mmCIF file of C-alpha atoms and ligand atoms in Angstrom:
data_model
loop_
_atom_site.group_PDB
_atom_site.id
_atom_site.type_symbol
_atom_site.label_atom_id
_atom_site.label_comp_id
_atom_site.label_asym_id
_atom_site.label_seq_id
_atom_site.Cartn_x
_atom_site.Cartn_y
_atom_site.Cartn_z
ATOM 1 C CA MET A 563 95.772 69.714 69.426
ATOM 2 C CA LYS A 564 95.256 70.948 72.968
ATOM 3 C CA SER A 565 92.210 69.661 74.815
ATOM 4 C CA SER A 566 89.451 72.067 75.711
ATOM 5 C CA LEU A 567 89.354 73.377 79.264
ATOM 6 C CA ASP A 568 86.659 73.698 81.888
ATOM 7 C CA LEU A 569 86.793 77.326 82.911
ATOM 8 C CA ALA A 570 84.879 79.293 85.523
ATOM 9 C CA TYR A 571 84.881 83.081 85.832
ATOM 10 C CA LEU A 572 84.032 84.862 89.050
ATOM 11 C CA LEU A 573 83.101 88.381 88.084
ATOM 12 C CA TYR A 574 80.903 91.427 88.420
ATOM 13 C CA CYS A 575 78.436 90.907 85.621
ATOM 14 C CA ARG A 576 75.248 92.521 84.326
ATOM 15 C CA PRO A 577 73.418 94.500 85.658
ATOM 16 C CA HIS A 578 76.723 95.762 87.097
ATOM 17 C CA LEU A 579 78.467 97.923 84.503
ATOM 18 C CA GLY A 580 82.164 98.734 84.576
ATOM 19 C CA GLY A 581 85.375 97.903 82.790
ATOM 20 C CA SER A 582 86.265 94.767 84.758
ATOM 21 C CA GLY A 583 82.822 93.241 84.210
ATOM 22 C CA VAL A 584 82.841 94.131 80.514
ATOM 23 C CA MET A 585 86.329 92.660 80.071
ATOM 24 C CA SER A 586 85.799 89.427 81.963
ATOM 25 C CA LEU A 587 82.442 88.726 80.317
ATOM 26 C CA GLU A 588 83.974 89.351 76.886
ATOM 27 C CA LEU A 589 86.942 87.112 77.737
ATOM 28 C CA ALA A 590 84.584 84.327 78.832
ATOM 29 C CA LYS A 591 82.681 84.627 75.522
ATOM 30 C CA GLN A 592 85.878 84.506 73.509
ATOM 31 C CA MET A 593 86.983 81.362 75.380
ATOM 32 C CA ARG A 594 83.612 79.752 74.681
ATOM 33 C CA ARG A 595 84.075 80.590 70.972
ATOM 34 C CA LYS A 596 87.405 78.774 71.166
ATOM 35 C CA GLY A 597 85.584 75.644 72.330
ATOM 36 C CA HIS A 598 86.222 75.753 76.084
ATOM 37 C CA ASN A 599 83.453 75.052 78.596
ATOM 38 C CA VAL A 600 82.574 78.268 80.358
ATOM 39 C CA THR A 601 80.685 78.923 83.584
ATOM 40 C CA LEU A 602 80.122 82.401 84.946
ATOM 41 C CA ILE A 603 79.739 82.765 88.691
ATOM 42 C CA SER A 604 78.233 86.015 89.891
ATOM 43 C CA TYR A 605 75.813 87.829 92.180
ATOM 44 C CA PRO A 606 72.054 87.410 92.607
ATOM 45 C CA GLY A 607 70.243 89.302 89.838
ATOM 46 C CA THR A 608 72.896 88.666 87.177
ATOM 47 C CA PHE A 609 71.571 87.732 83.750
ATOM 48 C CA LEU A 610 72.906 86.579 80.386
ATOM 49 C CA SER A 611 71.930 87.908 76.971
ATOM 50 C CA SER A 612 70.137 85.507 74.635
ATOM 51 C CA GLU A 613 73.326 85.343 72.525
ATOM 52 C CA GLU A 614 75.323 84.219 75.572
ATOM 53 C CA GLN A 615 72.711 81.597 76.445
ATOM 54 C CA GLU A 616 72.701 80.280 72.875
ATOM 55 C CA MET A 617 76.495 80.051 72.947
ATOM 56 C CA GLY A 618 76.150 77.576 75.805
ATOM 57 C CA ILE A 619 77.608 79.729 78.564
ATOM 58 C CA ASN A 620 76.417 78.618 82.004
ATOM 59 C CA LEU A 621 75.560 81.048 84.742
ATOM 60 C CA VAL A 622 75.604 80.170 88.428
ATOM 61 C CA GLN A 623 74.490 82.809 90.894
ATOM 62 C CA THR A 624 75.153 82.804 94.553
ATOM 63 C CA GLN A 625 72.240 83.611 96.836
ATOM 64 C CA ALA A 626 71.768 85.945 99.749
ATOM 65 C CA ILE A 627 71.829 84.152 103.086
ATOM 66 C CA ASN A 628 69.820 86.804 104.984
ATOM 67 C CA TYR A 629 70.936 85.541 108.369
ATOM 68 C CA PRO A 630 69.927 88.363 110.745
ATOM 69 C CA CYS A 631 73.143 88.415 112.802
ATOM 70 C CA PHE A 632 75.423 88.909 109.803
ATOM 71 C CA LYS A 633 76.377 92.560 109.331
ATOM 72 C CA SER A 634 76.725 92.024 105.575
ATOM 73 C CA GLU A 635 76.222 89.220 103.083
ATOM 74 C CA PRO A 636 79.106 86.691 103.336
ATOM 75 C CA PHE A 637 79.764 86.624 99.589
ATOM 76 C CA SER A 638 83.372 85.401 99.862
ATOM 77 C CA GLU A 639 82.148 82.370 101.757
ATOM 78 C CA THR A 640 79.130 81.633 99.554
ATOM 79 C CA PHE A 641 81.160 82.064 96.357
ATOM 80 C CA ALA A 642 83.828 79.720 97.772
ATOM 81 C CA SER A 643 81.134 77.108 98.371
ATOM 82 C CA VAL A 644 79.637 77.645 94.904
ATOM 83 C CA ILE A 645 83.067 77.091 93.305
ATOM 84 C CA ALA A 646 83.844 74.097 95.530
ATOM 85 C CA ASN A 647 80.479 72.484 94.716
ATOM 86 C CA LEU A 648 81.054 73.079 91.007
ATOM 87 C CA GLY A 649 84.549 71.620 91.314
ATOM 88 C CA GLU A 650 83.128 68.500 92.941
ATOM 89 C CA GLU A 651 80.457 68.058 90.259
ATOM 90 C CA LYS A 652 82.835 68.330 87.329
ATOM 91 C CA ASN A 653 86.464 68.518 86.510
ATOM 92 C CA LEU A 654 86.884 72.271 86.725
ATOM 93 C CA ASN A 655 90.385 73.251 85.543
ATOM 94 C CA ILE A 656 90.555 76.957 86.280
ATOM 95 C CA ILE A 657 88.754 79.540 88.341
ATOM 96 C CA HIS A 658 89.560 82.976 86.984
ATOM 97 C CA ALA A 659 88.713 85.492 89.705
ATOM 98 C CA ASN A 660 88.418 89.149 88.796
ATOM 99 C CA TYR A 661 89.684 91.171 91.765
ATOM 100 C CA ALA A 662 91.435 89.745 94.828
ATOM 101 C CA ILE A 663 88.962 91.163 97.318
ATOM 102 C CA THR A 664 85.856 88.979 97.592
ATOM 103 C CA HIS A 665 86.437 86.992 94.392
ATOM 104 C CA GLY A 666 90.101 86.033 94.809
ATOM 105 C CA LEU A 667 89.464 85.164 98.444
ATOM 106 C CA ALA A 668 86.579 82.896 97.438
ATOM 107 C CA ALA A 669 88.678 81.250 94.721
ATOM 108 C CA THR A 670 91.679 80.503 96.947
ATOM 109 C CA THR A 671 89.369 79.180 99.689
ATOM 110 C CA ALA A 672 87.637 76.886 97.166
ATOM 111 C CA LYS A 673 91.046 75.724 95.966
ATOM 112 C CA ARG A 674 91.902 74.627 99.519
ATOM 113 C CA ILE A 675 88.524 72.897 99.991
ATOM 114 C CA LEU A 676 89.019 70.921 96.782
ATOM 115 C CA GLU A 677 92.651 70.140 97.583
ATOM 116 C CA ARG A 678 91.485 68.408 100.767
ATOM 117 C CA LYS A 679 89.234 66.311 98.541
ATOM 118 C CA GLY A 680 92.036 65.397 96.188
ATOM 119 C CA LYS A 681 91.146 67.808 93.371
ATOM 120 C CA ASP A 682 93.495 70.286 91.777
ATOM 121 C CA LEU A 683 91.783 73.578 90.930
ATOM 122 C CA LYS A 684 94.038 76.314 89.559
ATOM 123 C CA VAL A 685 93.352 79.942 90.477
ATOM 124 C CA LEU A 686 94.115 82.948 88.302
ATOM 125 C CA VAL A 687 93.440 86.341 89.887
ATOM 126 C CA THR A 688 93.221 89.364 87.621
ATOM 127 C CA SER A 689 94.010 92.623 89.338
ATOM 128 C CA HIS A 690 91.981 95.417 87.738
ATOM 129 C CA GLY A 691 93.354 98.262 89.832
ATOM 130 C CA SER A 692 91.740 99.071 93.174
ATOM 131 C CA ASP A 693 93.168 95.902 94.808
ATOM 132 C CA ILE A 694 96.513 97.601 94.431
ATOM 133 C CA HIS A 695 96.302 101.373 93.960
ATOM 134 C CA THR A 696 93.523 101.975 96.486
ATOM 135 C CA ASN A 697 92.648 99.056 98.779
ATOM 136 C CA GLY A 698 96.182 97.699 98.586
ATOM 137 C CA HIS A 699 97.313 100.712 100.618
ATOM 138 C CA HIS A 700 94.708 100.194 103.349
ATOM 139 C CA HIS A 701 96.164 98.514 106.433
ATOM 140 C CA LEU A 702 92.899 96.627 107.016
ATOM 141 C CA LEU A 703 92.951 95.095 103.547
ATOM 142 C CA ALA A 704 96.594 94.909 102.432
ATOM 143 C CA PRO A 705 97.661 91.759 104.351
ATOM 144 C CA THR A 706 94.636 89.838 103.070
ATOM 145 C CA ILE A 707 95.106 91.011 99.477
ATOM 146 C CA GLU A 708 98.772 90.015 99.566
ATOM 147 C CA GLN A 709 97.866 86.580 100.948
ATOM 148 C CA ILE A 710 95.233 86.003 98.229
ATOM 149 C CA LEU A 711 97.677 86.965 95.470
ATOM 150 C CA TRP A 712 100.401 84.843 97.062
ATOM 151 C CA GLU A 713 98.106 81.798 97.339
ATOM 152 C CA SER A 714 96.819 82.025 93.767
ATOM 153 C CA ASP A 715 98.550 80.013 91.027
ATOM 154 C CA ALA A 716 98.947 83.020 88.750
ATOM 155 C CA ILE A 717 98.168 86.732 88.684
ATOM 156 C CA SER A 718 97.489 89.004 85.762
ATOM 157 C CA PHE A 719 97.597 92.789 85.879
ATOM 158 C CA VAL A 720 95.817 94.968 83.338
ATOM 159 C CA SER A 721 98.903 97.136 82.822
ATOM 160 C CA GLU A 722 102.636 97.080 83.420
ATOM 161 C CA SER A 723 102.361 100.050 85.744
ATOM 162 C CA LEU A 724 99.859 98.157 87.914
ATOM 163 C CA GLN A 725 102.167 95.149 88.029
ATOM 164 C CA THR A 726 105.119 97.332 89.069
ATOM 165 C CA GLU A 727 103.069 99.028 91.775
ATOM 166 C CA ALA A 728 101.797 95.649 93.059
ATOM 167 C CA GLU A 729 105.269 94.154 93.216
ATOM 168 C CA GLU A 730 106.602 97.192 95.064
ATOM 169 C CA LEU A 731 103.714 97.010 97.510
ATOM 170 C CA PHE A 732 103.808 93.225 97.974
ATOM 171 C CA PRO A 733 107.370 91.934 97.327
ATOM 172 C CA SER A 734 106.238 88.370 98.117
ATOM 173 C CA ILE A 735 104.410 88.169 94.763
ATOM 174 C CA LYS A 736 107.366 89.263 92.619
ATOM 175 C CA ASN A 737 107.860 87.201 89.426
ATOM 176 C CA LYS A 738 104.443 85.617 89.812
ATOM 177 C CA GLY A 739 102.376 87.986 87.750
ATOM 178 C CA GLU A 740 102.126 88.982 84.131
ATOM 179 C CA ALA A 741 100.783 92.177 82.585
ATOM 180 C CA ILE A 742 97.994 91.413 80.133
ATOM 181 C CA TYR A 743 96.285 94.454 78.664
ATOM 182 C CA ASN A 744 92.563 94.822 78.296
ATOM 183 C CA PHE A 745 91.260 94.331 74.770
ATOM 184 C CA VAL A 746 88.538 95.728 72.566
ATOM 185 C CA ASP A 747 86.298 94.049 70.024
ATOM 186 C CA THR A 748 86.854 96.198 66.932
ATOM 187 C CA ASP A 749 83.878 94.596 65.170
ATOM 188 C CA ARG A 750 81.594 96.103 67.788
ATOM 189 C CA PHE A 751 83.510 99.281 68.630
ATOM 190 C CA ARG A 752 83.688 100.993 65.254
ATOM 191 C CA PHE A 753 82.718 104.308 63.789
ATOM 192 C CA SER A 754 79.199 104.793 62.406
ATOM 193 C CA GLU A 755 78.064 108.073 60.840
ATOM 194 C CA ASP A 756 74.401 107.098 61.384
ATOM 195 C CA GLU A 757 74.920 106.620 65.109
ATOM 196 C CA ARG A 758 76.791 109.900 65.261
ATOM 197 C CA ARG A 759 73.967 111.793 63.562
ATOM 198 C CA SER A 760 71.226 110.133 65.548
ATOM 199 C CA ILE A 761 72.713 110.813 69.002
ATOM 200 C CA ARG A 762 73.737 114.375 68.126
ATOM 201 C CA SER A 763 70.254 115.084 66.893
ATOM 202 C CA ALA A 764 68.554 113.404 69.895
ATOM 203 C CA GLU A 765 70.768 115.407 72.261
ATOM 204 C CA LYS A 766 70.205 118.614 70.216
ATOM 205 C CA ILE A 767 73.910 119.281 69.790
ATOM 206 C CA PRO A 768 74.419 122.127 67.291
ATOM 207 C CA ASP A 769 76.353 121.520 64.065
ATOM 208 C CA GLY A 770 79.989 122.455 64.404
ATOM 209 C CA ALA A 771 80.125 121.854 68.150
ATOM 210 C CA THR A 772 83.030 119.759 69.387
ATOM 211 C CA VAL A 773 81.752 116.975 71.622
ATOM 212 C CA ILE A 774 83.773 115.553 74.490
ATOM 213 C CA TYR A 775 82.835 112.055 75.698
ATOM 214 C CA HIS A 776 83.425 110.905 79.256
ATOM 215 C CA ALA A 777 82.197 107.647 80.782
ATOM 216 C CA SER A 778 82.767 106.562 84.350
ATOM 217 C CA ASN A 779 81.221 105.568 87.639
ATOM 218 C CA PHE A 780 81.658 109.194 88.805
ATOM 219 C CA ARG A 781 83.729 108.309 91.822
ATOM 220 C CA GLU A 782 86.038 110.954 93.236
ATOM 221 C CA LEU A 783 89.099 109.271 91.700
ATOM 222 C CA LYS A 784 87.629 109.706 88.198
ATOM 223 C CA ASN A 785 88.064 113.448 88.657
ATOM 224 C CA ALA A 786 85.257 114.163 86.182
ATOM 225 C CA GLN A 787 84.940 117.682 87.600
ATOM 226 C CA ASP A 788 88.068 118.601 85.618
ATOM 227 C CA LEU A 789 85.828 118.615 82.560
ATOM 228 C CA ILE A 790 83.972 121.615 83.944
ATOM 229 C CA SER A 791 87.258 123.534 83.711
ATOM 230 C CA ILE A 792 87.199 123.016 79.946
ATOM 231 C CA ALA A 793 83.734 124.560 79.729
ATOM 232 C CA ILE A 794 84.776 127.492 81.960
ATOM 233 C CA ASN A 795 87.831 128.185 79.784
ATOM 234 C CA ASP A 796 85.621 127.957 76.724
ATOM 235 C CA LYS A 797 83.348 130.850 77.680
ATOM 236 C CA GLU A 798 84.910 133.240 75.168
ATOM 237 C CA GLU A 799 84.376 130.839 72.273
ATOM 238 C CA GLU A 800 81.490 132.035 70.088
ATOM 239 C CA ASP A 801 80.612 129.451 67.423
ATOM 240 C CA ALA A 802 82.135 126.037 67.967
ATOM 241 C CA ARG A 803 81.799 125.392 71.689
ATOM 242 C CA PHE A 804 82.576 122.195 73.536
ATOM 243 C CA TYR A 805 79.608 120.029 74.465
ATOM 244 C CA PHE A 806 79.942 117.125 76.891
ATOM 245 C CA LEU A 807 78.353 113.690 76.686
ATOM 246 C CA MET A 808 78.623 112.296 80.204
ATOM 247 C CA VAL A 809 77.820 108.579 80.389
ATOM 248 C CA GLY A 810 77.450 106.615 83.637
ATOM 249 C CA ASP A 811 76.362 107.263 87.174
ATOM 250 C CA GLY A 812 77.925 107.553 90.614
ATOM 251 C CA PRO A 813 78.392 109.690 93.710
ATOM 252 C CA GLU A 814 79.942 112.738 92.008
ATOM 253 C CA LYS A 815 77.326 113.018 89.276
ATOM 254 C CA THR A 816 74.816 115.040 91.317
ATOM 255 C CA ILE A 817 77.618 117.254 92.651
ATOM 256 C CA MET A 818 78.700 117.919 89.077
ATOM 257 C CA GLU A 819 75.159 118.564 87.886
ATOM 258 C CA ASP A 820 74.691 121.138 90.676
ATOM 259 C CA LYS A 821 77.990 122.814 89.839
ATOM 260 C CA VAL A 822 77.194 122.905 86.132
ATOM 261 C CA ARG A 823 73.798 124.474 86.929
ATOM 262 C CA SER A 824 75.270 127.069 89.270
ATOM 263 C CA LEU A 825 77.763 128.091 86.557
ATOM 264 C CA GLY A 826 74.997 128.348 83.941
ATOM 265 C CA LEU A 827 76.621 125.612 81.832
ATOM 266 C CA GLU A 828 73.745 123.124 81.770
ATOM 267 C CA LYS A 829 73.213 123.648 78.028
ATOM 268 C CA TYR A 830 76.631 122.136 77.352
ATOM 269 C CA PHE A 831 76.610 119.160 79.710
ATOM 270 C CA HIS A 832 74.452 116.182 78.766
ATOM 271 C CA PHE A 833 74.339 113.617 81.575
ATOM 272 C CA VAL A 834 72.798 110.607 79.842
ATOM 273 C CA GLY A 835 73.138 108.029 82.650
ATOM 274 C CA LYS A 836 74.160 104.374 82.394
ATOM 275 C CA LYS A 837 74.124 102.813 78.928
ATOM 276 C CA GLU A 838 74.491 99.130 78.119
ATOM 277 C CA ASN A 839 75.734 100.095 74.645
ATOM 278 C CA VAL A 840 78.086 103.077 74.713
ATOM 279 C CA VAL A 841 79.239 102.852 71.085
ATOM 280 C CA PRO A 842 76.741 105.390 69.624
ATOM 281 C CA TYR A 843 77.745 107.933 72.290
ATOM 282 C CA ILE A 844 81.440 107.518 71.512
ATOM 283 C CA ASN A 845 80.642 107.940 67.838
ATOM 284 C CA ALA A 846 78.705 111.137 68.513
ATOM 285 C CA SER A 847 81.832 112.613 70.073
ATOM 286 C CA ASP A 848 85.041 114.186 68.779
ATOM 287 C CA ILE A 849 87.371 113.606 71.726
ATOM 288 C CA VAL A 850 87.355 111.060 74.563
ATOM 289 C CA VAL A 851 88.641 112.393 77.891
ATOM 290 C CA LEU A 852 89.590 110.530 81.083
ATOM 291 C CA PRO A 853 91.043 112.863 83.742
ATOM 292 C CA SER A 854 91.412 110.249 86.551
ATOM 293 C CA LYS A 855 93.572 110.675 89.644
ATOM 294 C CA ARG A 856 94.293 106.928 89.652
ATOM 295 C CA GLU A 857 93.621 104.521 86.788
ATOM 296 C CA SER A 858 95.072 101.095 86.140
ATOM 297 C CA PHE A 859 94.207 101.066 82.428
ATOM 298 C CA GLY A 860 91.227 103.173 81.289
ATOM 299 C CA LEU A 861 89.132 100.909 79.079
ATOM 300 C CA VAL A 862 87.035 103.917 78.079
ATOM 301 C CA LEU A 863 90.033 105.310 76.199
ATOM 302 C CA LEU A 864 90.597 102.083 74.312
ATOM 303 C CA GLU A 865 86.921 101.946 73.316
ATOM 304 C CA GLY A 866 87.256 105.507 72.023
ATOM 305 C CA MET A 867 90.405 104.606 70.077
ATOM 306 C CA ALA A 868 88.680 101.642 68.415
ATOM 307 C CA CYS A 869 86.011 104.071 67.166
ATOM 308 C CA GLY A 870 88.739 106.328 65.754
ATOM 309 C CA ARG A 871 88.438 109.075 68.378
ATOM 310 C CA PRO A 872 91.440 111.090 69.596
ATOM 311 C CA VAL A 873 91.932 110.609 73.339
ATOM 312 C CA ILE A 874 93.159 112.763 76.220
ATOM 313 C CA GLY A 875 94.026 111.291 79.597
ATOM 314 C CA SER A 876 95.841 112.138 82.778
ATOM 315 C CA ARG A 877 99.437 110.984 83.113
ATOM 316 C CA VAL A 878 98.673 108.416 85.837
ATOM 317 C CA GLY A 879 98.842 104.639 86.313
ATOM 318 C CA GLY A 880 98.368 102.635 83.123
ATOM 319 C CA ILE A 881 96.978 105.503 81.001
ATOM 320 C CA PRO A 882 100.422 106.239 79.443
ATOM 321 C CA GLU A 883 100.426 102.640 78.166
ATOM 322 C CA VAL A 884 97.155 103.302 76.332
ATOM 323 C CA ILE A 885 97.820 106.862 75.150
ATOM 324 C CA GLN A 886 101.050 107.447 73.296
ATOM 325 C CA ASP A 887 101.496 111.155 73.879
ATOM 326 C CA GLY A 888 101.371 113.030 70.570
ATOM 327 C CA GLU A 889 100.586 109.845 68.595
ATOM 328 C CA ASN A 890 96.969 108.912 69.335
ATOM 329 C CA GLY A 891 96.187 111.745 71.752
ATOM 330 C CA PHE A 892 97.601 113.753 74.617
ATOM 331 C CA LEU A 893 98.617 113.044 78.194
ATOM 332 C CA PHE A 894 98.160 115.901 80.641
ATOM 333 C CA SER A 895 99.571 116.528 84.100
ATOM 334 C CA LYS A 896 97.802 119.755 85.146
ATOM 335 C CA THR A 897 94.134 120.660 84.740
ATOM 336 C CA ASP A 898 94.997 123.794 82.705
ATOM 337 C CA GLU A 899 96.652 121.642 80.032
ATOM 338 C CA LEU A 900 93.396 119.799 79.487
ATOM 339 C CA TYR A 901 91.762 122.807 77.835
ATOM 340 C CA VAL A 902 94.871 123.602 75.802
ATOM 341 C CA PHE A 903 95.024 120.052 74.383
ATOM 342 C CA ALA A 904 91.280 119.770 73.749
ATOM 343 C CA ASP A 905 91.363 123.159 72.002
ATOM 344 C CA GLN A 906 94.344 122.065 69.892
ATOM 345 C CA ILE A 907 92.425 119.030 68.630
ATOM 346 C CA ARG A 908 89.314 121.165 67.989
ATOM 347 C CA ARG A 909 91.223 123.724 65.915
ATOM 348 C CA ASN A 910 93.364 121.265 64.014
ATOM 349 C CA THR A 911 91.009 118.704 62.475
ATOM 350 C CA ASP A 912 93.895 116.968 60.688
ATOM 351 C CA LEU A 913 95.564 116.361 64.032
ATOM 352 C CA GLY A 914 92.358 114.862 65.463
ATOM 353 C CA LYS A 915 92.036 112.620 62.401
ATOM 354 C CA ARG A 916 95.645 111.501 62.622
ATOM 355 C CA PHE A 917 95.285 110.690 66.334
ATOM 356 C CA GLY A 918 92.057 108.814 65.612
ATOM 357 C CA GLU A 919 93.633 106.717 62.845
ATOM 358 C CA GLN A 920 96.655 105.893 65.004
ATOM 359 C CA GLY A 921 94.394 104.952 67.922
ATOM 360 C CA LYS A 922 92.384 102.637 65.677
ATOM 361 C CA LEU A 923 95.588 100.932 64.553
ATOM 362 C CA MET A 924 96.703 100.433 68.155
ATOM 363 C CA ALA A 925 93.292 99.040 69.117
ATOM 364 C CA SER A 926 93.542 96.394 66.429
ATOM 365 C CA SER A 927 97.169 95.470 67.149
ATOM 366 C CA LYS A 928 98.492 96.100 70.680
ATOM 367 C CA PHE A 929 95.009 95.635 72.212
ATOM 368 C CA SER A 930 93.392 93.185 69.796
ATOM 369 C CA VAL A 931 91.038 90.376 70.857
ATOM 370 C CA ASP A 932 93.221 87.705 69.237
ATOM 371 C CA LYS A 933 96.403 88.859 70.906
ATOM 372 C CA VAL A 934 95.041 89.285 74.429
ATOM 373 C CA VAL A 935 92.714 86.258 74.444
ATOM 374 C CA GLY A 936 95.665 84.188 73.224
ATOM 375 C CA GLN A 937 97.744 85.432 76.166
ATOM 376 C CA TYR A 938 95.072 84.357 78.660
ATOM 377 C CA GLU A 939 94.611 80.995 76.977
ATOM 378 C CA SER A 940 98.321 80.332 77.143
ATOM 379 C CA ILE A 941 98.364 81.173 80.894
ATOM 380 C CA TYR A 942 95.462 78.726 81.409
ATOM 381 C CA TYR A 943 97.337 75.913 79.653
ATOM 382 C CA LYS A 944 100.542 76.689 81.570
ATOM 383 C CA MET A 945 98.636 76.597 84.866
ATOM 384 C CA VAL A 946 96.976 73.286 84.027
ATOM 385 C CA ALA A 947 100.356 71.859 83.067
ATOM 386 C CA GLY A 948 101.593 72.965 86.495
ATOM 387 C CA ASN A 949 104.020 75.626 85.216
HETATM 388 O O1 GMT B 759 87.257 102.377 87.078
HETATM 389 C C1 GMT B 759 86.497 101.864 87.880
HETATM 390 O O2 GMT B 759 86.219 102.390 88.924
HETATM 391 C C2 GMT B 759 85.832 100.558 87.558
HETATM 392 C C3 GMT B 759 86.807 99.431 87.557
HETATM 393 C C4 GMT B 759 86.020 98.171 87.255
HETATM 394 O O3 GMT B 759 85.868 97.359 88.154
HETATM 395 O O4 GMT B 759 85.526 98.031 86.159
HETATM 396 O O5 GMT B 759 87.796 99.676 86.536
HETATM 397 C C5 GMT B 759 89.055 99.107 86.676
HETATM 398 O O6 GMT B 759 89.151 98.000 85.780
HETATM 399 C C6 GMT B 759 89.072 98.342 84.389
HETATM 400 C C7 GMT B 759 89.160 97.044 83.583
HETATM 401 O O7 GMT B 759 90.357 96.394 83.789
HETATM 402 C C8 GMT B 759 90.191 99.322 84.013
HETATM 403 O O8 GMT B 759 90.076 99.687 82.650
HETATM 404 C C9 GMT B 759 90.075 100.582 84.892
HETATM 405 O O9 GMT B 759 91.152 101.425 84.598
HETATM 406 C C10 GMT B 759 90.104 100.182 86.361
HETATM 407 N N1 GMT B 759 89.818 101.363 87.173
HETATM 408 C C11 GMT B 759 90.723 101.939 87.976
HETATM 409 O O10 GMT B 759 91.871 101.566 88.089
HETATM 410 C C12 GMT B 759 90.254 103.136 88.728
#
């Protein structure tokens, strides 16, 4: 039997919401369930649920330094010290940093501090996307990101497409990384008729309406405005119109709300803000749509699939690894196709059902907790063994 490990996760955690935080917190919980010691390291203001506390997960928060001459909080430095202190106190095996920028830099710095003191801390950096497809192309960030990835003991990418892009961008890290998909807990993300009814009634969505679900941080790259094109195309439709459940918050939300108002479409768009539990909103919907310009994976789609929803996504980044075109949903390349595909699913309920069933199957096989958590655990053991 393999011995249990001492693991630390450096992550964006509650109250921050977003795919990387959701994934890394869930991974940490799964590792704790497997008997490993787990410490979360995160920002001031982070909190654990009572379940997480009862499970024996530790939380260490860094603190703001508030030194007046600093232009911003030196989080890379304070996190590095937090990890190094933790590594001195106990025999920490692995620091799993989510994102190279800030977290990976802190982890590799802590590794060097501990090395000087004769301790061997292994660093795994998970690249969730922007380190490569956005910041990785910025000349003021790229050399540092490459160095962090190069210095780490192992790298995981949330999709094969992200790994390919990273290796093209930074040839020095070739053969170092591994694609490990995000996963979904199918016990939590599952269909419920009660939730469906309750949200549709609370949001006053008429019977027969087809509801499109979108969740994001409403940044420009999420391209949420494409959804308005569906509503514009739908103007001729009399009875069974599209309604939109828009979950999340971010810079483009107000722009979208203004646009929706100026087009007289406010009846159809329901901006419900940030939600800690998105499952009832997915269940209230009929199609999940992610029209991003860049996307390393698209966890929102996988959550929709687990709840048996057909999915539509743009043909970019890792989305084609989540959506099998014509099997569990549609991939689109041009905005006009978005309406055509959504309309096809609305008119052909059998097709929507078939897509939903296939998506559910994929969620519990290709993207299952057991499979993906097992992949991470095996990387941890390989790292500790020095492979
Ligand atoms: O999509 C975002 O802007 C949020 C970001 C995050 O930090 O949560 O998401 C990234 O990581 C998720 C979890 O691995 C992926 O599912 C998202 O596709 C990825 N976002 C982008 O690549 C834009």
